[in-house]
Coordinates of C-alpha atoms in Angstrom, one line a residue:
X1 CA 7.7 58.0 158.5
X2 CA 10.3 59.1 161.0
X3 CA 14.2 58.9 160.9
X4 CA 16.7 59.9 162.8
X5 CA 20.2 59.7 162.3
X6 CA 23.9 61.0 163.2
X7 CA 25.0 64.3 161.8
X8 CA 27.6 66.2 162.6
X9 CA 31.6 66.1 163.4
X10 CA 32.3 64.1 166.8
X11 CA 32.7 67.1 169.3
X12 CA 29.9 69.1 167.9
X13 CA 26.7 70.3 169.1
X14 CA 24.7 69.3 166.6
X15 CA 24.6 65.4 166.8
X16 CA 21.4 64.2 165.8
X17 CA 18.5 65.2 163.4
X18 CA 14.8 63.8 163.4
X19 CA 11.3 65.0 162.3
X20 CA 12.5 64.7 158.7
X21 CA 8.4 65.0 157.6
X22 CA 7.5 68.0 158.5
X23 CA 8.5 71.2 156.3
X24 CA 11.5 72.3 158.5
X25 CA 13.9 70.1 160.4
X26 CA 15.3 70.6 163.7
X27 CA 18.1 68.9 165.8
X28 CA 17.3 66.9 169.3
X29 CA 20.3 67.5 172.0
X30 CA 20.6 69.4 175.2
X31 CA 20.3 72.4 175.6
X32 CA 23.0 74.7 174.6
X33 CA 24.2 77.5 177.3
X34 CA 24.7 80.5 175.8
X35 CA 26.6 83.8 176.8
X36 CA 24.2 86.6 175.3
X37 CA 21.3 86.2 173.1
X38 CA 19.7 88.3 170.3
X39 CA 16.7 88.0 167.5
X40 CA 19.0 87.6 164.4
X41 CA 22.6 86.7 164.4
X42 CA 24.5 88.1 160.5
X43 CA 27.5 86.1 159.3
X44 CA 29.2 88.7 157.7
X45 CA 28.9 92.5 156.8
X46 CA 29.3 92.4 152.8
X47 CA 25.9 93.4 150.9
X48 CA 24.2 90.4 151.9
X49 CA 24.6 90.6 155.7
X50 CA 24.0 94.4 155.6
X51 CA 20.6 94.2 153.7
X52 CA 19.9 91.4 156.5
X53 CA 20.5 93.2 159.2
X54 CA 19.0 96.5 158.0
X55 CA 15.4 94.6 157.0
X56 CA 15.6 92.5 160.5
X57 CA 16.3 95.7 162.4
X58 CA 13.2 97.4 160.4
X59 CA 11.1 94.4 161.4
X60 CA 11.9 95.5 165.0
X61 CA 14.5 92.5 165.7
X62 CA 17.7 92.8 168.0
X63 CA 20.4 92.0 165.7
X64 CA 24.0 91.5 166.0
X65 CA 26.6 91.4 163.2
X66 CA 29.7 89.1 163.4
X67 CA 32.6 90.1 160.7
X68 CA 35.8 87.9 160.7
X69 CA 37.8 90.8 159.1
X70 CA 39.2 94.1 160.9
X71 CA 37.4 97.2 160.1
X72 CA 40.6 97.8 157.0
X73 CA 39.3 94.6 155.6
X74 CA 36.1 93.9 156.2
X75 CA 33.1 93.8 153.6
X76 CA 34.1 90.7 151.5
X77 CA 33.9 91.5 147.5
X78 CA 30.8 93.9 148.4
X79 CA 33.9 96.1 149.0
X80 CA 35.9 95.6 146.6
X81 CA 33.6 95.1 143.6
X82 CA 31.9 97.0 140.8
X83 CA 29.0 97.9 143.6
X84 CA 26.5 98.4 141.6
X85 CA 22.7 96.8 140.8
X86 CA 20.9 95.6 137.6
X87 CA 18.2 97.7 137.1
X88 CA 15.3 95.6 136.8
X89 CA 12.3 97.0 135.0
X90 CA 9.8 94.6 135.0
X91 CA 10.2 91.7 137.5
X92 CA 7.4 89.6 135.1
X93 CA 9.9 89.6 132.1
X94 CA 13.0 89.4 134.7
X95 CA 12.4 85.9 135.6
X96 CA 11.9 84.8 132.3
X97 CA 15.5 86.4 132.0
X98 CA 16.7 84.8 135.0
X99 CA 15.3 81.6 133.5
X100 CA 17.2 82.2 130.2
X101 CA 20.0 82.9 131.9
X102 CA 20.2 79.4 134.0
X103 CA 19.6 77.3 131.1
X104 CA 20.4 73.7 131.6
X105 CA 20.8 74.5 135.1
X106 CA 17.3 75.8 136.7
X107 CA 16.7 76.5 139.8
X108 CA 13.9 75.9 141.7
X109 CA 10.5 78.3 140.7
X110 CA 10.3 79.9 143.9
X111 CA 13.9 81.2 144.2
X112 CA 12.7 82.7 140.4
X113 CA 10.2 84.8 141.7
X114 CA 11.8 85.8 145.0
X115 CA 14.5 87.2 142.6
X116 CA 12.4 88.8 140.0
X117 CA 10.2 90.2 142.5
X118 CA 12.7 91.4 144.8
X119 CA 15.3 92.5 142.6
X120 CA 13.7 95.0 141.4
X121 CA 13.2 96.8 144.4
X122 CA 16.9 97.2 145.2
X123 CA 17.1 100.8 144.2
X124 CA 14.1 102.3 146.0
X125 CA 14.9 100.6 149.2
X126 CA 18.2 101.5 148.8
X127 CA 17.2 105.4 147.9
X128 CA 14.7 105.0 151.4
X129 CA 18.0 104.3 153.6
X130 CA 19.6 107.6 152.1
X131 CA 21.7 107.1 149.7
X132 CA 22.1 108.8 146.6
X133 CA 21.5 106.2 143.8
X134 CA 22.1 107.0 140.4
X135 CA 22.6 104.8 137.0
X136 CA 26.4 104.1 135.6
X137 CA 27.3 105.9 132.2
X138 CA 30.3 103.7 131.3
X139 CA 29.7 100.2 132.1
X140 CA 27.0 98.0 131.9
X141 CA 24.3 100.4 130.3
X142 CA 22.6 97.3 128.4
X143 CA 22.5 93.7 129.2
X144 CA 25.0 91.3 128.0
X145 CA 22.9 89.0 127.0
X146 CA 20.4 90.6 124.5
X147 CA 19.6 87.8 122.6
X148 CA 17.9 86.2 125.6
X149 CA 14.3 85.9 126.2
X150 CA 13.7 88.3 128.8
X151 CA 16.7 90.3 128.6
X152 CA 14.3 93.4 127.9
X153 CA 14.0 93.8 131.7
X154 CA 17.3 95.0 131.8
X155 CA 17.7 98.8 132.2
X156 CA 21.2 99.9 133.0
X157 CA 23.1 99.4 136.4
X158 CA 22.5 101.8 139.3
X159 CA 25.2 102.2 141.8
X160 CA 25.7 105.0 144.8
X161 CA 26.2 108.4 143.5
X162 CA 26.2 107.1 139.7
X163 CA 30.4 105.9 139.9
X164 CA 31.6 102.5 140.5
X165 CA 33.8 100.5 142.8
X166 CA 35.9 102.8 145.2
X167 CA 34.2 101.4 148.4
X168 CA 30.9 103.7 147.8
X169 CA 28.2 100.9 148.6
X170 CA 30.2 99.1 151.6
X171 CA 30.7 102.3 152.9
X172 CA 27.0 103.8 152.7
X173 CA 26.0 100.1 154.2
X174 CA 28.5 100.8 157.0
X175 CA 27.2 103.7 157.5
X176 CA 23.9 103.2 157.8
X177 CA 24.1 100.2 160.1
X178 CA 25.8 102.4 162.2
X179 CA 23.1 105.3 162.1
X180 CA 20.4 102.9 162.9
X181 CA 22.8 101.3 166.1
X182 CA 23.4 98.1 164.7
X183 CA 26.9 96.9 166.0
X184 CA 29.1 94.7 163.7
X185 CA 32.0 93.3 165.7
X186 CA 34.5 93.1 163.6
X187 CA 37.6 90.4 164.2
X188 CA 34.7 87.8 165.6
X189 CA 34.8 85.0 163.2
X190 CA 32.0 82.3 163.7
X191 CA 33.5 79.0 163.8
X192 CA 30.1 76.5 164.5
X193 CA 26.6 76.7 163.8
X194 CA 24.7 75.9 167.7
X195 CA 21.6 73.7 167.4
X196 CA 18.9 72.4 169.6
X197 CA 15.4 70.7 169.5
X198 CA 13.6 73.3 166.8
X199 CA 17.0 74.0 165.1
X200 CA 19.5 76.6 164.6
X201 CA 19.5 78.6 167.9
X202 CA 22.9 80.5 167.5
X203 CA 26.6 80.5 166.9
X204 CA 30.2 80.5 168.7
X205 CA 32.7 82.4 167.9
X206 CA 36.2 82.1 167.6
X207 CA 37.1 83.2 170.9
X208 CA 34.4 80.2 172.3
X209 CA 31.5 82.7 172.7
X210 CA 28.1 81.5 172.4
X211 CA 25.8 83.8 171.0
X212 CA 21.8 82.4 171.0
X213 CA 20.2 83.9 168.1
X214 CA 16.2 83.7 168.9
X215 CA 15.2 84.0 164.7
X216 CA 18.1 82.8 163.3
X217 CA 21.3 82.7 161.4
X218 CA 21.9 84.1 158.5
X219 CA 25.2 83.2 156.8
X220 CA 26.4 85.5 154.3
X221 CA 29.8 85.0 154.9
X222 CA 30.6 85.2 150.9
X223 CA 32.5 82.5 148.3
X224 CA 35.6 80.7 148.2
X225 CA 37.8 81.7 146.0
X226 CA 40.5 82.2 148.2
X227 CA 40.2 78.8 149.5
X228 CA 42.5 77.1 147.5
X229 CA 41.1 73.0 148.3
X230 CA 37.6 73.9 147.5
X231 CA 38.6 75.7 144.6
X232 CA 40.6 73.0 143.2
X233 CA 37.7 70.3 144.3
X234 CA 34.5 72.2 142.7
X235 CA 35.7 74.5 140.1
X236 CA 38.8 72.5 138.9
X237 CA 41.2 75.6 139.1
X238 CA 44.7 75.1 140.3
X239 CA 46.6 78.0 141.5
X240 CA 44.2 80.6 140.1
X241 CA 44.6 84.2 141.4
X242 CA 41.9 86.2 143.0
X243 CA 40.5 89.5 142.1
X244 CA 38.7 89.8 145.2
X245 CA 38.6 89.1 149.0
X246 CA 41.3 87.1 150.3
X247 CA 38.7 85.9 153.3
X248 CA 36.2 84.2 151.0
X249 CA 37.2 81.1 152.6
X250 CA 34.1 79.3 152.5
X251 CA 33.8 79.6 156.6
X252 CA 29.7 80.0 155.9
X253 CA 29.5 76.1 153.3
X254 CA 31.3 74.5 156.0
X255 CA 29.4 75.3 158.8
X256 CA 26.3 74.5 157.3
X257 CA 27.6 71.4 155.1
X258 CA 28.0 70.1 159.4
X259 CA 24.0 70.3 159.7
X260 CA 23.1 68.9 157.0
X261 CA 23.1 71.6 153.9
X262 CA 22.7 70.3 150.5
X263 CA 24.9 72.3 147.8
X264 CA 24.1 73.9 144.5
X265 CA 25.9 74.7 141.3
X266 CA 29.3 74.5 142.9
X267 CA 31.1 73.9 139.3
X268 CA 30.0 77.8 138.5
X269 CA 32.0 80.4 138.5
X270 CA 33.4 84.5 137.2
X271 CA 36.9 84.0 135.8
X272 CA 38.5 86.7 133.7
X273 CA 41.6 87.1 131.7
X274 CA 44.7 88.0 134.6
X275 CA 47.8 88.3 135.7
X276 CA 49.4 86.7 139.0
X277 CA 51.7 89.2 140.4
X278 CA 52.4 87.3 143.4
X279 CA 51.2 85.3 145.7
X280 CA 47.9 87.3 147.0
X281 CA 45.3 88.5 144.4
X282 CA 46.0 88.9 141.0
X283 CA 45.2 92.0 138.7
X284 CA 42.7 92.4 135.6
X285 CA 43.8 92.2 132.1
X286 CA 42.3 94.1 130.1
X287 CA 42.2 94.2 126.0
X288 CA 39.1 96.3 125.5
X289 CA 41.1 98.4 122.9
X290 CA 44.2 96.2 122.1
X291 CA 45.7 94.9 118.3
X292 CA 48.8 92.7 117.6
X293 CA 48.6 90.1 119.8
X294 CA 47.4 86.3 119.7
X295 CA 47.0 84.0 122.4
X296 CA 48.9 80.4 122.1
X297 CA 48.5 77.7 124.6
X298 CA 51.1 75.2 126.2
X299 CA 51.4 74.1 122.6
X300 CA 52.0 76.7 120.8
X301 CA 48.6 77.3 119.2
X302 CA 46.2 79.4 119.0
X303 CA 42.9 78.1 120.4
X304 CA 40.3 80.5 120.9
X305 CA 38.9 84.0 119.3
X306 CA 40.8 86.3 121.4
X307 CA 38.2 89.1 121.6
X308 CA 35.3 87.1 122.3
X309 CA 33.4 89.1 125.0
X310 CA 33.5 87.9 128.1
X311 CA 30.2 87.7 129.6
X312 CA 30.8 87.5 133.6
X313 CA 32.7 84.0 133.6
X314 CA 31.2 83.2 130.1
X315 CA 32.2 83.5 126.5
X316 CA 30.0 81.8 123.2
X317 CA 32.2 79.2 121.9
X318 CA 31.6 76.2 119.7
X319 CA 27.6 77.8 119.6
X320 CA 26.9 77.8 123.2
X321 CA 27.9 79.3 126.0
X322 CA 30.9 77.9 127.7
X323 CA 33.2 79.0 131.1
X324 CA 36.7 81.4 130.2
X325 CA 39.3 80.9 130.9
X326 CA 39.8 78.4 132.8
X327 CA 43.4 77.6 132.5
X328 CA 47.1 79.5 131.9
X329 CA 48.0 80.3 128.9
X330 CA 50.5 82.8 126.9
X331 CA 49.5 86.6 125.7
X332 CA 51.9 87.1 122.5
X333 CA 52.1 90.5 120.9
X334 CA 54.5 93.3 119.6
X335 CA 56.5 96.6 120.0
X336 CA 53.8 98.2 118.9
X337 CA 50.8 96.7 121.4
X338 CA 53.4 97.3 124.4
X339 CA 53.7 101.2 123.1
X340 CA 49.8 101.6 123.1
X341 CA 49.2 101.6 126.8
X342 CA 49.0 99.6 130.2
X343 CA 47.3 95.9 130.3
X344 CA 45.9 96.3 133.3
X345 CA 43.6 99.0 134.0
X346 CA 44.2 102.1 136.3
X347 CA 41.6 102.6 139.3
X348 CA 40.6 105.6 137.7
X349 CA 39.5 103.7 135.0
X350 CA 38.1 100.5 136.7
X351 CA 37.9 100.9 140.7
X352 CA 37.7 97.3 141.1
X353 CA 39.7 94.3 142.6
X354 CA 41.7 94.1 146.2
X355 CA 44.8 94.4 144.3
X356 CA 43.9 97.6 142.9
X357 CA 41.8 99.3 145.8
X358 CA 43.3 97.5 149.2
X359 CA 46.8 97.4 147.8
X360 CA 47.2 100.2 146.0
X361 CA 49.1 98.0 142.9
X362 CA 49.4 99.8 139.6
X363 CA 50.6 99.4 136.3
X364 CA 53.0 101.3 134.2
X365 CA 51.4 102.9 131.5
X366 CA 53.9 101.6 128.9
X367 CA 54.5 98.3 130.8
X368 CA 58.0 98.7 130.8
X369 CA 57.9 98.4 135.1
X370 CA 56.0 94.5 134.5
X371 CA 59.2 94.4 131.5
X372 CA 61.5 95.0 134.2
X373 CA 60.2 92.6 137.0
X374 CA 59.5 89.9 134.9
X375 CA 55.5 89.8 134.4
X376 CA 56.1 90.4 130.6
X377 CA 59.2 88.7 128.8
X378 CA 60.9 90.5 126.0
X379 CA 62.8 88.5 123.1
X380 CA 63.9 89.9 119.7
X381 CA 62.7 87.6 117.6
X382 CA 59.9 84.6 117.6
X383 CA 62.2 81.9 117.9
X384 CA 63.4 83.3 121.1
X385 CA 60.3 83.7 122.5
X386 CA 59.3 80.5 121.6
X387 CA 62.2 79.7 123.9
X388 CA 60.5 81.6 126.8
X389 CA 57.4 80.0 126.7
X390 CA 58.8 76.3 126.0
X391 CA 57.6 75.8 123.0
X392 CA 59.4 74.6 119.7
X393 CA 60.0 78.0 117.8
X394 CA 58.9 76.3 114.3
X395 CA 55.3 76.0 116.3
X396 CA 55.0 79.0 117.2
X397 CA 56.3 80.6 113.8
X398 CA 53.7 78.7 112.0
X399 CA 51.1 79.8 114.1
X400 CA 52.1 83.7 114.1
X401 CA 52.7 83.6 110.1
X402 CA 49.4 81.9 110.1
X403 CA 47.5 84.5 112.3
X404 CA 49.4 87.2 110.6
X405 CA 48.2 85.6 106.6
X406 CA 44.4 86.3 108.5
X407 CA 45.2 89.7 109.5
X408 CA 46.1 90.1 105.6
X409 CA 43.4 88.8 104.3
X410 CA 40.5 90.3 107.2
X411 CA 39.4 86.8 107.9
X412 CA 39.7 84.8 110.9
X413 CA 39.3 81.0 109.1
X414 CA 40.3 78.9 112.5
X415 CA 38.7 81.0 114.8
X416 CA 36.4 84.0 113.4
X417 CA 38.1 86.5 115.4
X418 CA 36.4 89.9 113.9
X419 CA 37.9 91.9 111.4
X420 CA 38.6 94.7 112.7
X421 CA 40.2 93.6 115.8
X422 CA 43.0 91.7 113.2
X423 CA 46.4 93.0 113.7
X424 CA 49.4 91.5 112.6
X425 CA 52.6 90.1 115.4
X426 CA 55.4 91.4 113.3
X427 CA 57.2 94.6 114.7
X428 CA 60.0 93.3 117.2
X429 CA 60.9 93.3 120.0
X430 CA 57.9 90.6 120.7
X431 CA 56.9 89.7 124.1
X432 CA 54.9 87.7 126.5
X433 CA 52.9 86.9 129.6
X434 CA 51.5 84.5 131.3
X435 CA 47.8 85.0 131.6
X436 CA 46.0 83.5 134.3
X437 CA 42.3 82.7 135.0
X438 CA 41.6 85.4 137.5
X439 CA 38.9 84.1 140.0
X440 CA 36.2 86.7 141.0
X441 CA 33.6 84.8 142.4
X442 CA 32.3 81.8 143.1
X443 CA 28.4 81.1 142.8
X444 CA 27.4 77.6 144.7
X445 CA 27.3 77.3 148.5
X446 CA 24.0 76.0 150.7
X447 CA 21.0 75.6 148.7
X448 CA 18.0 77.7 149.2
X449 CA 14.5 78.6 148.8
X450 CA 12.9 81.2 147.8
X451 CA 12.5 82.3 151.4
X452 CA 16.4 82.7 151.7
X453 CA 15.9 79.1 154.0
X454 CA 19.1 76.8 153.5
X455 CA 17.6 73.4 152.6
X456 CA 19.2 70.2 153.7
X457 CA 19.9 67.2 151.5
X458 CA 16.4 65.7 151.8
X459 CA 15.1 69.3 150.5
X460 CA 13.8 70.6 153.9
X461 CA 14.3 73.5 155.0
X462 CA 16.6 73.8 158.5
X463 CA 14.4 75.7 160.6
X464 CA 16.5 78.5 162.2
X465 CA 19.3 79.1 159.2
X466 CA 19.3 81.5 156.5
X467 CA 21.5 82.0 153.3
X468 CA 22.6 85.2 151.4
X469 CA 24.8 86.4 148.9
X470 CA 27.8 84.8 147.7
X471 CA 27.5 82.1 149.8
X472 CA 24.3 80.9 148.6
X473 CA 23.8 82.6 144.8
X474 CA 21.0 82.4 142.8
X475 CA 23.3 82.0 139.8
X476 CA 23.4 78.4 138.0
X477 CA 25.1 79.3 135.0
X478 CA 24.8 82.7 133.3
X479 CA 24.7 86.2 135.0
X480 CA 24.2 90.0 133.5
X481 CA 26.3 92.3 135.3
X482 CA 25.6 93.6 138.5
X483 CA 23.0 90.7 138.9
X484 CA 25.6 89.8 142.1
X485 CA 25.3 92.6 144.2
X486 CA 21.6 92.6 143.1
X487 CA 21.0 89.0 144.4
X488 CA 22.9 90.2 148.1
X489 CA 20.8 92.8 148.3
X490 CA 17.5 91.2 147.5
X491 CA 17.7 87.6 149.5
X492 CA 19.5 89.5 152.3
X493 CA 16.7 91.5 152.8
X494 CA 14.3 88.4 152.9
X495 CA 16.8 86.4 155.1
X496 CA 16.4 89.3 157.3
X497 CA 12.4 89.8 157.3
X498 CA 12.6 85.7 157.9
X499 CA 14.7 85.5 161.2
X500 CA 13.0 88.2 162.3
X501 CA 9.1 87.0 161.9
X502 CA 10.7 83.8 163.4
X503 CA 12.0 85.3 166.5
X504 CA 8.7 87.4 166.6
X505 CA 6.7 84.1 166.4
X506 CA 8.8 82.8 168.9
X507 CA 8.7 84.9 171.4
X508 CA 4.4 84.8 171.3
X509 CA 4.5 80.6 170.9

């Protein structure tokens, strides 16, 4: 059977697709006139795009890299995150993990073991570039998920030069794209995916630039959490803060939702307990060590275990797995928690976020600066802060005596909070603050296979176009920590060897 029908915004290049058979699709149009041509053409210069760039380049392709951000900016989370790497120890028991992990939500066999297989090369190929990788001490030195079928794959987190955040991978990426004379233009947004008879062929820019791209495309243009439509429309967030990029826009879904691209798991996300300080990215709070305090919703009530772990976007409630938090809601505590130390870690603590690293935002270590602009409200008694937070004081009375009757007792009835983490709200002055889901990443964008291809809606491949990173990632439901940067790494290397076997077979068709 053969179809062909419209695709494609009036105005665009790519206005028709046919040949919907075969196991790649391509476009039929005129040809496009380009102004410079390479192999492979990289949509951002995060993790993803980097590790595509670097395995094109070693496969002997000419390879540009296109970065919408200035230099100060540029990297997308790679830059600002955690940087670091699951260390995957056996690939065979890693996608049974990875299968764990998706639960109701598979994904499709062959992106399983691409991930399994590739993931656990990360650190070797990482070590051949040069860099100096070495495991983290402090965080992540066991999976999250141990209870998981597979989860004994899991050995640790490496990162570059054994510390996290602070730049370190983006930086040794940078680097080493520039050793090996790869250019990244930075400030060149791509604005349009170019097609022709065969497929993707290459991209323009913002400035109107068209750059042929003889392999392909690969789009690793990151998430979009900082787009605030798509985040209302897929994750059902309403003015949720950031903790990373401000350019995770979602430049790289659109273009490729304009050929044709089919989505996947575009309701999952990473929230985390934070605060909005104003109206760019928010900070991190963090209650790793904290007592006396209770969280009520717009009610008044308590509604949740208040130390339950949080799992990368994830917590166990009601006996499964569910997505936290995933709406405002009020941080009540005492004189004493507000004596005990800062709410948000330092960077010497947790390197982490744009807030912390690209704005250099602190906190107070007694929070009396976030007293003093407002972040945290102070009242002397309950029913005043009941006032605060618009509640009716005899609510939120009841629920504090209540909590503070299960502190006495060192049992959690309503919500099994452990005992040892029970600490009463009863030394005034109390206060309170708004806590805020804290976006950190999205997951769904293009779908793909296992050969990094994006796959259109009919589940063909679209010859020419690659996806990597946050874009595109692997993640349905579940992840162990540093399984994000792991995914980058992994598929942008394979989008990479893909483009550039595809411009090598092109030029000896």
């Amino acid at each position: 059977m053969r179809r062909t029908r419209a695709v494609g915004r009036p105005g665009t290049l790519a206005v028709f697709r046919e040949d919907i058979t075969g196991p790649e699709r391509g476009f039929a149009m005129g040809a496009v006139r380009f102004d410079e041509e390479f192999d492979v053409v990289v949509l951002g210069a995060g993790a993803a795009g980097a590790a595509a760039a670097l395995s094109a380049h070693a496969a002997g392709a000419r390879v540009v890299v296109l970065e919408k951000a200035d230099p100060a900016t540029a990297g997308g989370n790679t830059r600002v995150s955690g940087a670091g790497w699951f260390i995957n120890r056996d690939p065979e028991r890693a996608a049974v993990f990875l299968r764990s992990l998706c639960g109701p939500f598979p994904v499709a066999e062959d992106v399983v073991e691409a991930w399994a297989r590739e993931t656990a090369l990360n650190s070797t190929w990482l070590r051949e570039l040069g860099a100096e990788v070495g495991a983290s001490a402090q965080y992540h030195t066991e999976a999250e998920y141990l209870g998981l079928d597979g989860s004994d794959c899991y050995a640790g987190m490496d990162t570059v030069g054994a510390r996290m955040g602070n730049f370190l991978l983006y930086d040794f990426l940078l680097g080493a794209l520039t050793d090996r004379g790869i250019e990244v233009r930075f400030r060149t947004p791509a604005t349009e995916l170019l097609a022709e008879s065969g497929g993707v062929t290459g991209v323009q820019t913002g400035d109107g630039r068209r750059i042929r791209a003889q392999g392909g495309v690969v789009l690793a243009t990151g998430g979009f959490a900082a787009n605030p439509r798509m985040v209302r429309d897929h994750l059902g967030l309403s003015d949720a803060p950031i903790w990373g990029s401000p350019h995770s826009t979602g430049d790289g879904h659109r273009m490729a939702q304009r050929l044709g691209a089919d989505l996947w798991h575009m309701g999952n996300m990473m929230t985390i307990t934070g605060v909005r300080i104003d109206a760019g990215p928010g900070a991190f709070l963090a209650l790793w060590a904290a007592h006396h305090y209770l969280f009520v919703g717009a009610d008044g009530l308590r509604f949740v275990d208040e130390t339950a772990e949080n799992r990368h976007g994830h917590i166990y409630r009601n006996g499964e797995l569910e997505l936290f938090p995933q709406r405002r809601f009020h941080l009540n505590f005492d004189e004493r928690m507000r004596a005990a130390g800062p709410l948000s870690p330092s960077r010497e603590v947790l390197p982490v976020g744009w807030k912390l690293l690209m704005e250099d935002f602190s906190w107070s270590a007694d929070n009396s600066a976030e007293i003093d602009r407002g972040l945290i409200r102070r009242a002397d008694s309950l029913a005043e802060l009941a006032e605060l937070i618009d509640v009716e004081p005899a609510t939120l009375e009841r629920t504090v005596a209540r909590y503070n009757k299960a502190c006495e007792a060192g049992h959690d009835d309503s919500f099994g909070r452990s005992p040892r983490t029970l600490a009463p709200v009863s030394q005034p002055p109390f206060y309170v603050l708004e806590v805020a889901p804290l976006l950190g990443w999205s997951n769904g964008g293009p779908r793909r296979d296992g050969r990094a291809r994006v796959l259109d809606v009919d589940g063909a491949a679209i010859a020419g176009l690659y996806a990597a990173g946050e874009v595109s990632s692997t993640y349905s439901w579940a992840k162990d920590g540093g399984f994000h940067i792991a995914d980058a790494l992994a598929f942008g290397r394979v989008a990479g060897r893909e483009a550039a076997d595809r411009a090598d077979a092109a030029r000896f068709a």
